[in-house]
Coordinates of C-alpha atoms (C1' of nucleotides) in Angstrom, one line a residue:
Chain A
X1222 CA 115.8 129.6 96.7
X1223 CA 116.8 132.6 98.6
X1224 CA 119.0 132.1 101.8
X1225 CA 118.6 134.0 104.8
X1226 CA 120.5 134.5 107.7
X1227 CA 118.7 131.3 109.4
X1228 CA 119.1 129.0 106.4
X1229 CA 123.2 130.2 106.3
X1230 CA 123.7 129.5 110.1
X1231 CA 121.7 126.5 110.3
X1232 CA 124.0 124.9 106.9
X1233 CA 127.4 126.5 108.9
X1234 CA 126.2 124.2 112.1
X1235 CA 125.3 121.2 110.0
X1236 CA 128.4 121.5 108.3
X1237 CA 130.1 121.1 111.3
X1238 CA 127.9 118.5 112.7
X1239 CA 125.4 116.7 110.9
X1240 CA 123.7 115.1 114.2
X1241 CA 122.7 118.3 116.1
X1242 CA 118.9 117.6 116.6
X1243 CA 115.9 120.4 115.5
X1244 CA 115.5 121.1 119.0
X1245 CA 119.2 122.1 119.8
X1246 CA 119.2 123.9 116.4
X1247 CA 115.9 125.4 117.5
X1248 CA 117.7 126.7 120.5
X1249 CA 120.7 127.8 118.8
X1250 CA 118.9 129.7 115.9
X1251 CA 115.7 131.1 118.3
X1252 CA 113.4 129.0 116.4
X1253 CA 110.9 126.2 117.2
X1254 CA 112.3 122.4 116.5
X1255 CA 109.3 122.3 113.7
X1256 CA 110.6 125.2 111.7
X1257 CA 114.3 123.8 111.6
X1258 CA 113.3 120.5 110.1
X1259 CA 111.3 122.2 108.1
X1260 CA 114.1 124.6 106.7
X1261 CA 116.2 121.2 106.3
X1262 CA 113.9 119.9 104.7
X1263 CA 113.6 122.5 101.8
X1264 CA 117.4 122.3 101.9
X1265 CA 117.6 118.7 101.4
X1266 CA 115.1 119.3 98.6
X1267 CA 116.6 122.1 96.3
X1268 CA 120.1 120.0 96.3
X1269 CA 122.0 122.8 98.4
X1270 CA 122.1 120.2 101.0
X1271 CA 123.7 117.8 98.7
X1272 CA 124.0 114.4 101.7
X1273 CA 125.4 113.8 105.2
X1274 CA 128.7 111.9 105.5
X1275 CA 130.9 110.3 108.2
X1276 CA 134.4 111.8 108.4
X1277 CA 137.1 109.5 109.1
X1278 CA 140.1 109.8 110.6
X1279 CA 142.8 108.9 107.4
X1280 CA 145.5 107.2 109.9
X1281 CA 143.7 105.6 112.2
X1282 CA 142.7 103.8 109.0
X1283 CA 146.8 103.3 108.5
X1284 CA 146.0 105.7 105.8
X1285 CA 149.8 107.5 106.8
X1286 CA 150.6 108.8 103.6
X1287 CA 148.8 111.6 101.6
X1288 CA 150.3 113.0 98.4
X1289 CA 148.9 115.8 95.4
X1290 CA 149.8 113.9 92.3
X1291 CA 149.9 116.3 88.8
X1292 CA 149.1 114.3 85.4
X1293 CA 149.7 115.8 82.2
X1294 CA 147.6 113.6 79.3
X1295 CA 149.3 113.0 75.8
X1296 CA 146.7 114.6 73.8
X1297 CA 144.4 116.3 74.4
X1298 CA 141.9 114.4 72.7
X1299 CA 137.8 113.4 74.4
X1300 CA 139.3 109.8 73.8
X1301 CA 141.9 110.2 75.8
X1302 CA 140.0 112.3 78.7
X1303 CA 137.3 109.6 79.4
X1304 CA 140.1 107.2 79.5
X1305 CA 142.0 108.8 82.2
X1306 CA 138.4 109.3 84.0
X1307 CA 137.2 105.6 84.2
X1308 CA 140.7 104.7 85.4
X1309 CA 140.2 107.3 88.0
X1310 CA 136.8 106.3 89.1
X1311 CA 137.8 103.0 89.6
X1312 CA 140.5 103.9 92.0
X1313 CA 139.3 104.6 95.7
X1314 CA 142.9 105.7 96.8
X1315 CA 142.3 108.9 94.5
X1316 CA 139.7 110.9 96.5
X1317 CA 139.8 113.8 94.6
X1318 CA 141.0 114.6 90.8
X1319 CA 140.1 117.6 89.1
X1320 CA 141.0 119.6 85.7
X1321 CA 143.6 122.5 85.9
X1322 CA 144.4 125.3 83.9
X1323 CA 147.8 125.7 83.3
X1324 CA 151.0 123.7 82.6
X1325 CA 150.2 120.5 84.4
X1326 CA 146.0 118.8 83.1
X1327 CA 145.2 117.3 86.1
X1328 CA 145.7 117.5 90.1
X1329 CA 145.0 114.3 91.8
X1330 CA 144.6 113.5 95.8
X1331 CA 145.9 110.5 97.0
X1332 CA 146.0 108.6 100.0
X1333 CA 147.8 105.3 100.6
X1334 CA 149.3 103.0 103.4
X1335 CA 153.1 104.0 103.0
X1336 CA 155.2 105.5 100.8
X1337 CA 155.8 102.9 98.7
X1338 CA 151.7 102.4 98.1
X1339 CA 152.5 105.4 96.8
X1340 CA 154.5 104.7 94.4
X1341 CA 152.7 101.7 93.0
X1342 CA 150.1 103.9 92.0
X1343 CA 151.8 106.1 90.2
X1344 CA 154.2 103.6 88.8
X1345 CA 151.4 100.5 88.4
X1346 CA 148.8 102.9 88.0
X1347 CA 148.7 106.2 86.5
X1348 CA 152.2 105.8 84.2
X1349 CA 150.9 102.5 82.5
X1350 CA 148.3 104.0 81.4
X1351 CA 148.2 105.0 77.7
X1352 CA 147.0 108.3 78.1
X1353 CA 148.9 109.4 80.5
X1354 CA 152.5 111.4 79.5
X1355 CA 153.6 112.1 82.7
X1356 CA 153.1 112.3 86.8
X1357 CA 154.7 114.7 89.1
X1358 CA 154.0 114.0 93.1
X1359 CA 154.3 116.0 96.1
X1360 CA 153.8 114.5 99.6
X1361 CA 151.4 116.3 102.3
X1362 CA 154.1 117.0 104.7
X1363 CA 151.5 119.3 107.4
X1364 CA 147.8 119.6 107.0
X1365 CA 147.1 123.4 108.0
X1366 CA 143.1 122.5 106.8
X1367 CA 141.6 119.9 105.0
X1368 CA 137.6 120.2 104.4
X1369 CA 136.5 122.8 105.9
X1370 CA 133.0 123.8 105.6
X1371 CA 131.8 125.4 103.0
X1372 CA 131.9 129.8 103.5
X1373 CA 128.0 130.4 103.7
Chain H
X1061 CA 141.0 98.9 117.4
X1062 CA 141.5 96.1 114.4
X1063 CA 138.8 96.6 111.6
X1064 CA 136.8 93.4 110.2
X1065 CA 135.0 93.2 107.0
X1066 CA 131.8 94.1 108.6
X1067 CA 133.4 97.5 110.2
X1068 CA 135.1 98.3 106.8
X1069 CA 131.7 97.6 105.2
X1070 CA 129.7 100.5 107.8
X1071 CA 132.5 102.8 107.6
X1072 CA 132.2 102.9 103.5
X1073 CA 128.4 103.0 104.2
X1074 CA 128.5 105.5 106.6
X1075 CA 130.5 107.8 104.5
X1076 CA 128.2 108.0 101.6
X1077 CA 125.1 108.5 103.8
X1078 CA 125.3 109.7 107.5
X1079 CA 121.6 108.9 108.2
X1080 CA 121.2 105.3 107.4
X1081 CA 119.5 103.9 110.1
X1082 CA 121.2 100.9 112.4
X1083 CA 118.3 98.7 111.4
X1084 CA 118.8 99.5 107.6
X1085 CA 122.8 99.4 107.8
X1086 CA 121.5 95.5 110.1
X1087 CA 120.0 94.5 106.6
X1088 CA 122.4 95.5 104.6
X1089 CA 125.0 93.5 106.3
X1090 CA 123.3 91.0 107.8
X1091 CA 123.4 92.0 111.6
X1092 CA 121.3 92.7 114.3
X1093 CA 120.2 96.7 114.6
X1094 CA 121.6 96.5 118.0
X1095 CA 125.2 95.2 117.0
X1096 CA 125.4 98.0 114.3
X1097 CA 124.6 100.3 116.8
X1098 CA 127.3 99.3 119.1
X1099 CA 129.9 98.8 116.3
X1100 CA 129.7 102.5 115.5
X1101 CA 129.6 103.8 119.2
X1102 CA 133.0 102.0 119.3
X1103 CA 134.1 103.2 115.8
X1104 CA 132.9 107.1 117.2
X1105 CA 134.7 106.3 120.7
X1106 CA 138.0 105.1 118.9
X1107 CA 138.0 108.8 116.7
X1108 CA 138.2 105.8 113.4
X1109 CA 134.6 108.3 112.9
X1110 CA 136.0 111.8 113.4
X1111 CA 132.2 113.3 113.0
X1112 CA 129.2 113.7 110.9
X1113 CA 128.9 116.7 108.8
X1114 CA 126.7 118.0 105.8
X1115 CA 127.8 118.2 102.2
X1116 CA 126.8 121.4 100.5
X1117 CA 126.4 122.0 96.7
X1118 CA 128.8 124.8 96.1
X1119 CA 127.2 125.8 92.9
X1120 CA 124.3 126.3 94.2
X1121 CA 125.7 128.4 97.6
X1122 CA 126.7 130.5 94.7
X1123 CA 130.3 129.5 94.4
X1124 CA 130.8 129.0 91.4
X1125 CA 134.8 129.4 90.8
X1126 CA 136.9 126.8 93.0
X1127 CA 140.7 126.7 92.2
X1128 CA 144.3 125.4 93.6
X1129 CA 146.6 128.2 94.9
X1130 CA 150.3 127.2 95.1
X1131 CA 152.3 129.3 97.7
X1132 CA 156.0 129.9 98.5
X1133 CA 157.3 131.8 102.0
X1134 CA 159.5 134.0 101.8
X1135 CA 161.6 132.4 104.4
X1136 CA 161.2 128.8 106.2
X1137 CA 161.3 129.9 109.7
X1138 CA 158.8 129.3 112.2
X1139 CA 157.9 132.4 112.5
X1140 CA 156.5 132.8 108.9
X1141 CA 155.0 129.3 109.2
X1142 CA 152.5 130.1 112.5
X1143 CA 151.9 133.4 111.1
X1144 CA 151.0 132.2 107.4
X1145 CA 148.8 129.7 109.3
X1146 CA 146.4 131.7 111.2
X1147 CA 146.2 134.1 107.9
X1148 CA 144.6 130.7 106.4
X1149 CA 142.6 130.4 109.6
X1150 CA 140.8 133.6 108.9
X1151 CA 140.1 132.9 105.8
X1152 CA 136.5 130.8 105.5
X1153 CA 137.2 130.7 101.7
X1154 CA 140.3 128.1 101.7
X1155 CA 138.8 124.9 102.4
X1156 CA 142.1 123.1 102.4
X1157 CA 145.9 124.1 103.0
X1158 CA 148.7 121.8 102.6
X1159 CA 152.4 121.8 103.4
X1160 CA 154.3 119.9 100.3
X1161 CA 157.6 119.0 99.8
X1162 CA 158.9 120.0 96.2
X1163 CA 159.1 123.6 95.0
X1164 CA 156.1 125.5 96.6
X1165 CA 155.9 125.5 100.4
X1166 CA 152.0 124.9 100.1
X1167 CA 148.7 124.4 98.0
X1168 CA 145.4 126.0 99.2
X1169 CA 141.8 125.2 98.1
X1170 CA 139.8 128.0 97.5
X1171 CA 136.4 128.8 96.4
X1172 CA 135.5 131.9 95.0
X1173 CA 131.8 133.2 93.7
X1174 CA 133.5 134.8 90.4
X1175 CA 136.9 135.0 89.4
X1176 CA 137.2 138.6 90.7
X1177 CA 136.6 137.5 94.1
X1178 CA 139.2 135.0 93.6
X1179 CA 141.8 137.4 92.3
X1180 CA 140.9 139.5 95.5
X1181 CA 141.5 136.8 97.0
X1182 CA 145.2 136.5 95.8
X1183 CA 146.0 140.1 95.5
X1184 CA 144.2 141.5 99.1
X1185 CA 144.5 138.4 100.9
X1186 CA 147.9 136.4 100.3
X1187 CA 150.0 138.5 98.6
X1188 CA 150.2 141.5 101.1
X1189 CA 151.0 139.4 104.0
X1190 CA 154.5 139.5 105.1
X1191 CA 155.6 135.7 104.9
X1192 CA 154.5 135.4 101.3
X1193 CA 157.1 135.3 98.6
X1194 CA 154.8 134.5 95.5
X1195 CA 151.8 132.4 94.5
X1196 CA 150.5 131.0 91.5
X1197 CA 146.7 130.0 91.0
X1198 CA 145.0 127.5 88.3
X1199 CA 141.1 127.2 88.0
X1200 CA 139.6 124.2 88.3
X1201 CA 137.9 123.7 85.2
X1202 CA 136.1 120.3 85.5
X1203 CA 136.0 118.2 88.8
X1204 CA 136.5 114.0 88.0
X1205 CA 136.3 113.5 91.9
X1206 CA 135.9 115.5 94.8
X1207 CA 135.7 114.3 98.4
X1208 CA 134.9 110.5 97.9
X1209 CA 135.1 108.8 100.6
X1210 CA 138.7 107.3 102.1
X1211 CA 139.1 103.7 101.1
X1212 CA 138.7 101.3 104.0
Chain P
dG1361 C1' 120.8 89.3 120.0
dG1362 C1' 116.6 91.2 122.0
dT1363 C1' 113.6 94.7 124.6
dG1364 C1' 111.6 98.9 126.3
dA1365 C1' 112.0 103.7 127.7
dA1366 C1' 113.4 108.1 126.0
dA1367 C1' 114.4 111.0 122.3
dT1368 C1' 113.7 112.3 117.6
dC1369 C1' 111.4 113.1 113.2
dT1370 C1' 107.6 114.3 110.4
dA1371 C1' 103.1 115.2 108.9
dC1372 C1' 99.3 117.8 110.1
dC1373 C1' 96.9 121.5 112.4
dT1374 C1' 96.3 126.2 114.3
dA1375 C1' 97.6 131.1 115.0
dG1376 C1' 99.4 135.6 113.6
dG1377 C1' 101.1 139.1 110.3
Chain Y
dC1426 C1' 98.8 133.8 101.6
dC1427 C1' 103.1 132.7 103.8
dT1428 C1' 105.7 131.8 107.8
dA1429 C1' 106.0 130.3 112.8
dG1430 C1' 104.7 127.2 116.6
dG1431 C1' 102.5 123.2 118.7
dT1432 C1' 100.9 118.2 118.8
dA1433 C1' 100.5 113.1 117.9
dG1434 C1' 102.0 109.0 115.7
dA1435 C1' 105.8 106.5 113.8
dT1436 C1' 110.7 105.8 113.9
dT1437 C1' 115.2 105.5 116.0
dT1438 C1' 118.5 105.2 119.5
dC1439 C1' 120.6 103.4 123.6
dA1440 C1' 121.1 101.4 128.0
dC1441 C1' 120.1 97.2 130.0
dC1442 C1' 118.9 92.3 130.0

DNA sequence: GGTGAAATCTACCTAGG
DNA sequence: CCTAGGTAGATTTCACC
């Protein structure tokens, strides 16, 4: 359950690439190839390793446009809420939506083919919706970061 | 460099689970284990697959306060730009940085083990340096959707 | 689309503290 | 008793046909 200094380097480098073998690992960490995959494994197992995923590159998919999109609800009901989250989930162009504090209820991360994709999902999308009050969006202009590994 | 159904199908595949095999990804979508195999070498050559990487559990890392940091510069000159982005650089806490049009300059992604560290994190960290005018922070309370995977 | 050599993973075994 | 290192069989990849 405990992490030492092996377990945080070796999640920092598969972080940062999921493919490294035990044996480079091995070499990096100054362990043998069986004890990495063994550590691994115990990661895998307690769910701190949560799974490995491909990273694509947004516009070479024609993905160009990327926007934060804030959603206040009407009320602020548990009706209302589950709502607003099945229309979510069934959206793939929303890859990330969570719940604020503050003024606005939810922050929303949208990518789509063009500007006006864009706006036909918050116009066909999110405003028809009967919980939602109203959107507020802001365009990714520069990405200084975007998923950076987790600090370990 | 054009994408057909059975591409679009591996990406999405590959970006829920990194270590599918080619010979299960063959079954899956009715192709030979060697075709798959050359489908993503090209996908990987093309950049379309930026990398592979593992996908921690932040709760269980012990970080268990994530929020949204909005930021405004004090001036927009180049000079406070390059020098407000290598201050996010440093800083292995903010996963994600964006330039946005509207009001604040940028929104950062931070995680945080408790919402001290996160304060110290706004207090030591961002306001103190030079280019920062003000910032304004809201806690993520629940998370709908984080990091799916980009719609192909 | 198929094949075979090389690399990799994983379960098991042994050694040392 | 727990952690590290080594080994063999099964699996996977990848260059070639």
């Amino acid at each position: 359950m405990t992490l030492d200094s092996i377990d945080q380097r070796l999640l920092a480098a598969l972080q940062k690439d999921a493919h490294l073998t035990s044996q480079e690992l091995g070499e990096m960490l100054h362990l043998s190839a069986s004890q990495i995959g063994r550590r691994r494994q115990r990661l895998e197992a307690e769910g701190i390793i949560r799974h490995y995923a491909a990273r694509l590159n947004a516009h070479k998919l024609g993905l160009t446009v990327q926007a934060f999109v804030q959603v206040a609800l009407k009320a602020h009901g548990p009706e209302n809420a589950k709502s607003f989250a099945r229309l979510i989930d069934s959206r793939p162009e929303i890859t990330g939506a969570w719940a604020l504090t503050g003024e606005a209820d939810y922050l929303l991360r949208v990518y789509a083919e063009d500007l006006s994709a864009l706006n036909s999902v918050i116009h066909d999308v999110l405003l028809p919706h009967p919980a939602v009050a109203r959107v507020q969006s802001q365009i990714v202009m520069d990405q200084l970061k975007a998923d950076a590994p987790l600090p370990v």
